[in-house]
Amino acid sequence: MGVLGAVALVLANLQLPWRPTTLCALRGTIGIPCPLCGTTTAAVHIGQLDLLGALAANPFTVTIIALIATAPLTGIDRWWDTSLRSRPRALICIALFVAAEVWQLFRVDLLP
């Protein structure tokens, strides 16, 4: 686990001059960000130990990654599997994606 953390820190601080300004096909094509826009940027900020920068890039992705990473300790994975039927689970996912999209639209100044 320590080796993976070290590799993540190195990769997060690696500057690639040929990297495109956006990796999102939707944003690159029509200029509208998807709900997951900013995920790569958030990962780079986390690798640089900049939690505020990561949260500014995409707070939903950071939260979901934190929940997944801590699932064995918190038991949230068991709650998700056993406590919810498929319809409420789908509604939660849809609500999170809509909230993430609204956040992205505010972030890039497409909503006032």
Coordinates of N, CA and C in Angstrom, one line a residue:
M1 N 0.8 -1.2 0.0 CA 0.0 0.0 0.0 C 0.9 1.3 0.0
G2 N 2.0 1.2 0.7 CA 2.9 2.4 0.8 C 3.5 2.7 -0.6
V3 N 3.8 1.6 -1.3 CA 4.4 1.8 -2.7 C 3.3 2.4 -3.6
L4 N 2.1 2.0 -3.5 CA 1.0 2.6 -4.4 C 0.9 4.1 -4.0
G5 N 0.9 4.5 -2.7 CA 0.9 5.9 -2.3 C 2.0 6.7 -2.9
A6 N 3.2 6.1 -2.8 CA 4.4 6.8 -3.3 C 4.3 7.0 -4.9
V7 N 3.8 6.0 -5.6 CA 3.6 6.1 -7.0 C 2.6 7.2 -7.3
A8 N 1.5 7.2 -6.6 CA 0.5 8.2 -6.8 C 1.0 9.6 -6.6
L9 N 1.9 9.8 -5.5 CA 2.5 11.1 -5.3 C 3.4 11.5 -6.4
V10 N 4.2 10.6 -6.9 CA 5.1 10.9 -8.1 C 4.3 11.3 -9.3
L11 N 3.2 10.5 -9.6 CA 2.4 10.7 -10.8 C 1.7 12.1 -10.7
A12 N 1.2 12.4 -9.5 CA 0.5 13.6 -9.3 C 1.3 14.9 -9.5
N13 N 2.6 14.7 -9.3 CA 3.5 15.8 -9.4 C 4.3 15.8 -10.8
L14 N 4.0 14.9 -11.6 CA 4.6 14.8 -13.0 C 3.9 15.7 -13.9
Q15 N 4.6 16.6 -14.5 CA 4.0 17.6 -15.5 C 4.2 17.1 -16.9
L16 N 3.1 17.0 -17.6 CA 3.2 16.5 -19.0 C 2.8 17.6 -19.9
P17 N 3.7 18.1 -20.7 CA 3.4 19.3 -21.5 C 2.4 19.0 -22.6
W18 N 2.4 17.8 -23.1 CA 1.5 17.4 -24.2 C 0.1 17.0 -23.7
R19 N -0.2 17.0 -22.4 CA -1.5 16.6 -21.9 C -2.5 17.7 -22.3
P20 N -3.7 17.2 -22.8 CA -4.7 18.2 -23.2 C -5.2 19.0 -22.0
T21 N -5.8 20.2 -22.3 CA -6.3 20.9 -21.2 C -7.5 20.3 -20.6
T22 N -8.3 19.5 -21.3 CA -9.4 18.7 -20.8 C -9.4 17.3 -21.3
L23 N -9.7 16.4 -20.4 CA -9.8 15.0 -20.8 C -11.3 14.6 -21.1
C24 N -12.2 15.5 -20.8 CA -13.6 15.2 -20.9 C -14.0 15.4 -22.4
A25 N -14.5 14.3 -23.0 CA -15.0 14.4 -24.4 C -16.1 15.3 -24.6
L26 N -17.1 15.3 -23.6 CA -18.2 16.2 -23.7 C -17.8 17.7 -23.6
R27 N -17.0 18.0 -22.7 CA -16.6 19.4 -22.5 C -15.7 19.8 -23.7
G28 N -14.8 18.9 -24.1 CA -13.9 19.2 -25.2 C -14.7 19.4 -26.5
T29 N -15.8 18.8 -26.7 CA -16.6 18.8 -27.9 C -17.6 20.0 -27.9
I30 N -18.4 20.1 -26.9 CA -19.5 21.1 -26.9 C -19.4 22.1 -25.8
G31 N -18.3 22.0 -25.0 CA -18.1 23.0 -24.0 C -18.9 22.9 -22.7
I32 N -19.7 21.9 -22.5 CA -20.5 21.6 -21.3 C -19.8 20.5 -20.5
P33 N -19.5 20.8 -19.3 CA -18.8 19.7 -18.5 C -19.8 18.6 -18.1
C34 N -19.2 17.4 -18.0 CA -20.0 16.3 -17.5 C -20.0 16.3 -15.9
P35 N -20.8 15.5 -15.3 CA -20.7 15.4 -13.8 C -19.4 15.0 -13.2
L36 N -18.6 14.3 -14.0 CA -17.3 13.8 -13.5 C -16.1 14.7 -13.9
C37 N -16.4 15.8 -14.6 CA -15.4 16.8 -15.0 C -14.6 17.2 -13.7
G38 N -13.4 17.3 -13.8 CA -12.6 17.7 -12.6 C -12.0 16.5 -11.8
T39 N -12.4 15.3 -12.2 CA -12.0 14.2 -11.4 C -10.5 14.0 -11.5
T40 N -9.9 14.1 -12.7 CA -8.5 14.0 -12.9 C -7.7 15.1 -12.1
T41 N -8.3 16.3 -12.2 CA -7.7 17.4 -11.5 C -7.8 17.2 -10.0
A42 N -8.9 16.7 -9.5 CA -9.1 16.4 -8.1 C -8.0 15.4 -7.7
A43 N -7.8 14.3 -8.5 CA -6.9 13.3 -8.1 C -5.5 13.9 -8.1
V44 N -5.1 14.8 -9.0 CA -3.8 15.4 -8.9 C -3.7 16.2 -7.7
H45 N -4.7 17.0 -7.3 CA -4.6 17.8 -6.1 C -4.5 16.9 -4.9
I46 N -5.2 15.8 -4.8 CA -5.1 14.9 -3.7 C -3.6 14.3 -3.6
G47 N -3.1 14.0 -4.8 CA -1.7 13.5 -4.8 C -0.7 14.5 -4.4
Q48 N -1.1 15.8 -4.5 CA -0.2 16.9 -4.0 C -0.6 17.3 -2.6
L49 N -1.4 16.5 -2.0 CA -1.9 16.8 -0.6 C -2.6 18.1 -0.5
D50 N -3.3 18.5 -1.6 CA -4.1 19.8 -1.6 C -5.6 19.4 -1.6
L51 N -6.2 19.1 -0.4 CA -7.5 18.7 -0.3 C -8.5 19.8 -0.8
L52 N -8.2 21.0 -0.4 CA -9.1 22.1 -0.8 C -9.2 22.3 -2.4
G53 N -8.0 22.1 -3.0 CA -8.0 22.2 -4.5 C -8.8 21.0 -5.1
A54 N -8.7 19.9 -4.5 CA -9.4 18.7 -5.0 C -10.9 18.9 -4.8
L55 N -11.3 19.4 -3.7 CA -12.7 19.7 -3.4 C -13.3 20.7 -4.4
A56 N -12.5 21.7 -4.7 CA -12.9 22.8 -5.6 C -13.0 22.2 -7.0
A57 N -12.2 21.2 -7.4 CA -12.3 20.7 -8.7 C -13.5 19.8 -8.9
N58 N -13.8 18.9 -7.9 CA -15.0 18.1 -7.9 C -15.2 17.5 -6.6
P59 N -16.1 18.1 -5.7 CA -16.3 17.6 -4.4 C -17.0 16.3 -4.4
F60 N -17.8 16.0 -5.4 CA -18.6 14.7 -5.4 C -17.6 13.6 -5.6
T61 N -16.7 13.7 -6.5 CA -15.7 12.6 -6.8 C -14.9 12.4 -5.5
V62 N -14.4 13.5 -4.9 CA -13.6 13.3 -3.7 C -14.3 12.6 -2.6
T63 N -15.6 13.0 -2.4 CA -16.4 12.3 -1.4 C -16.6 10.8 -1.7
I64 N -16.9 10.5 -3.0 CA -17.1 9.1 -3.3 C -15.8 8.3 -3.2
I65 N -14.7 8.9 -3.6 CA -13.4 8.2 -3.4 C -13.1 8.0 -1.9
A66 N -13.4 9.0 -1.1 CA -13.2 8.8 0.3 C -14.1 7.7 0.9
L67 N -15.4 7.7 0.5 CA -16.3 6.6 1.0 C -15.8 5.2 0.5
I68 N -15.4 5.1 -0.7 CA -14.9 3.8 -1.2 C -13.6 3.4 -0.5
A69 N -12.7 4.4 -0.3 CA -11.5 4.0 0.4 C -11.7 3.6 1.9
T70 N -12.7 4.2 2.5 CA -12.9 3.9 3.9 C -14.0 2.9 4.1
A71 N -14.6 2.3 3.1 CA -15.7 1.4 3.2 C -15.4 0.2 4.1
P72 N -14.2 -0.4 4.0 CA -14.0 -1.5 4.9 C -14.0 -1.1 6.4
L73 N -13.7 0.1 6.7 CA -13.6 0.6 8.1 C -15.0 1.1 8.5
T74 N -15.7 1.7 7.6 CA -17.0 2.4 8.0 C -18.2 1.4 7.8
G75 N -18.1 0.4 7.0 CA -19.2 -0.5 6.7 C -20.2 0.1 5.8
I76 N -19.9 1.2 5.1 CA -20.9 1.7 4.2 C -21.2 0.8 3.0
D77 N -20.2 0.0 2.7 CA -20.4 -1.0 1.6 C -21.5 -2.0 1.9
R78 N -21.6 -2.4 3.2 CA -22.7 -3.3 3.6 C -24.0 -2.6 3.6
W79 N -24.0 -1.3 4.0 CA -25.3 -0.6 4.0 C -25.8 -0.5 2.6
W80 N -24.9 -0.2 1.7 CA -25.3 0.0 0.3 C -25.9 -1.3 -0.3
D81 N -25.3 -2.4 0.1 CA -25.7 -3.7 -0.5 C -27.0 -4.2 0.2
T82 N -27.2 -4.1 1.5 CA -28.3 -4.7 2.1 C -29.4 -3.8 2.5
S83 N -29.2 -2.6 2.7 CA -30.2 -1.7 3.2 C -31.1 -1.1 2.1
L84 N -30.6 -1.0 0.9 CA -31.4 -0.3 -0.1 C -31.9 -1.3 -1.2
R85 N -33.1 -1.1 -1.6 CA -33.5 -1.8 -2.8 C -33.0 -1.1 -4.0
S86 N -33.2 -1.6 -5.2 CA -32.6 -1.1 -6.4 C -33.2 0.3 -6.8
R87 N -34.5 0.5 -6.5 CA -35.1 1.8 -6.9 C -34.5 3.0 -6.1
P88 N -34.5 2.9 -4.7 CA -33.9 4.0 -4.0 C -32.4 4.2 -4.3
R89 N -31.7 3.1 -4.6 CA -30.3 3.2 -4.9 C -30.1 3.9 -6.2
A90 N -31.0 3.6 -7.2 CA -30.9 4.3 -8.5 C -31.3 5.8 -8.3
L91 N -32.2 6.1 -7.4 CA -32.6 7.5 -7.2 C -31.5 8.3 -6.5
I92 N -30.8 7.7 -5.6 CA -29.6 8.3 -5.0 C -28.5 8.6 -6.0
C93 N -28.3 7.6 -6.9 CA -27.3 7.8 -7.9 C -27.7 9.0 -8.9
I94 N -28.9 9.0 -9.3 CA -29.4 10.1 -10.2 C -29.3 11.4 -9.5
A95 N -29.7 11.5 -8.2 CA -29.6 12.7 -7.5 C -28.2 13.2 -7.4
L96 N -27.3 12.3 -7.1 CA -25.9 12.7 -7.0 C -25.3 13.2 -8.3
F97 N -25.7 12.5 -9.4 CA -25.2 12.9 -10.8 C -25.8 14.3 -11.1
V98 N -27.1 14.5 -10.8 CA -27.7 15.8 -11.1 C -27.0 16.9 -10.3
A99 N -26.8 16.7 -9.0 CA -26.1 17.6 -8.1 C -24.7 17.9 -8.6
A100 N -24.0 16.9 -9.1 CA -22.6 17.0 -9.6 C -22.6 17.9 -10.9
E101 N -23.6 17.6 -11.7 CA -23.7 18.4 -13.0 C -24.0 19.9 -12.7
V102 N -24.9 20.1 -11.7 CA -25.2 21.5 -11.4 C -23.9 22.2 -10.8
W103 N -23.2 21.5 -10.0 CA -21.9 22.0 -9.4 C -21.0 22.4 -10.6
Q104 N -20.8 21.5 -11.6 CA -19.9 21.7 -12.7 C -20.4 22.9 -13.5
L105 N -21.7 23.1 -13.7 CA -22.2 24.2 -14.5 C -21.9 25.5 -13.7
F106 N -22.0 25.5 -12.4 CA -21.7 26.7 -11.6 C -20.2 27.0 -11.7
R107 N -19.4 25.9 -11.6 CA -17.9 26.0 -11.6 C -17.4 26.6 -12.8
V108 N -18.0 26.3 -14.0 CA -17.4 26.9 -15.2 C -18.3 28.1 -15.7
D109 N -19.1 28.6 -14.8 CA -19.9 29.9 -15.0 C -20.9 29.7 -16.1
L110 N -21.5 28.5 -16.3 CA -22.6 28.4 -17.2 C -23.9 28.6 -16.6
L111 N -24.0 28.6 -15.2 CA -25.1 29.0 -14.5 C -24.8 30.2 -13.6
P112 N -25.7 31.1 -13.4 CA -25.4 32.3 -12.6 C -25.3 32.0 -11.1

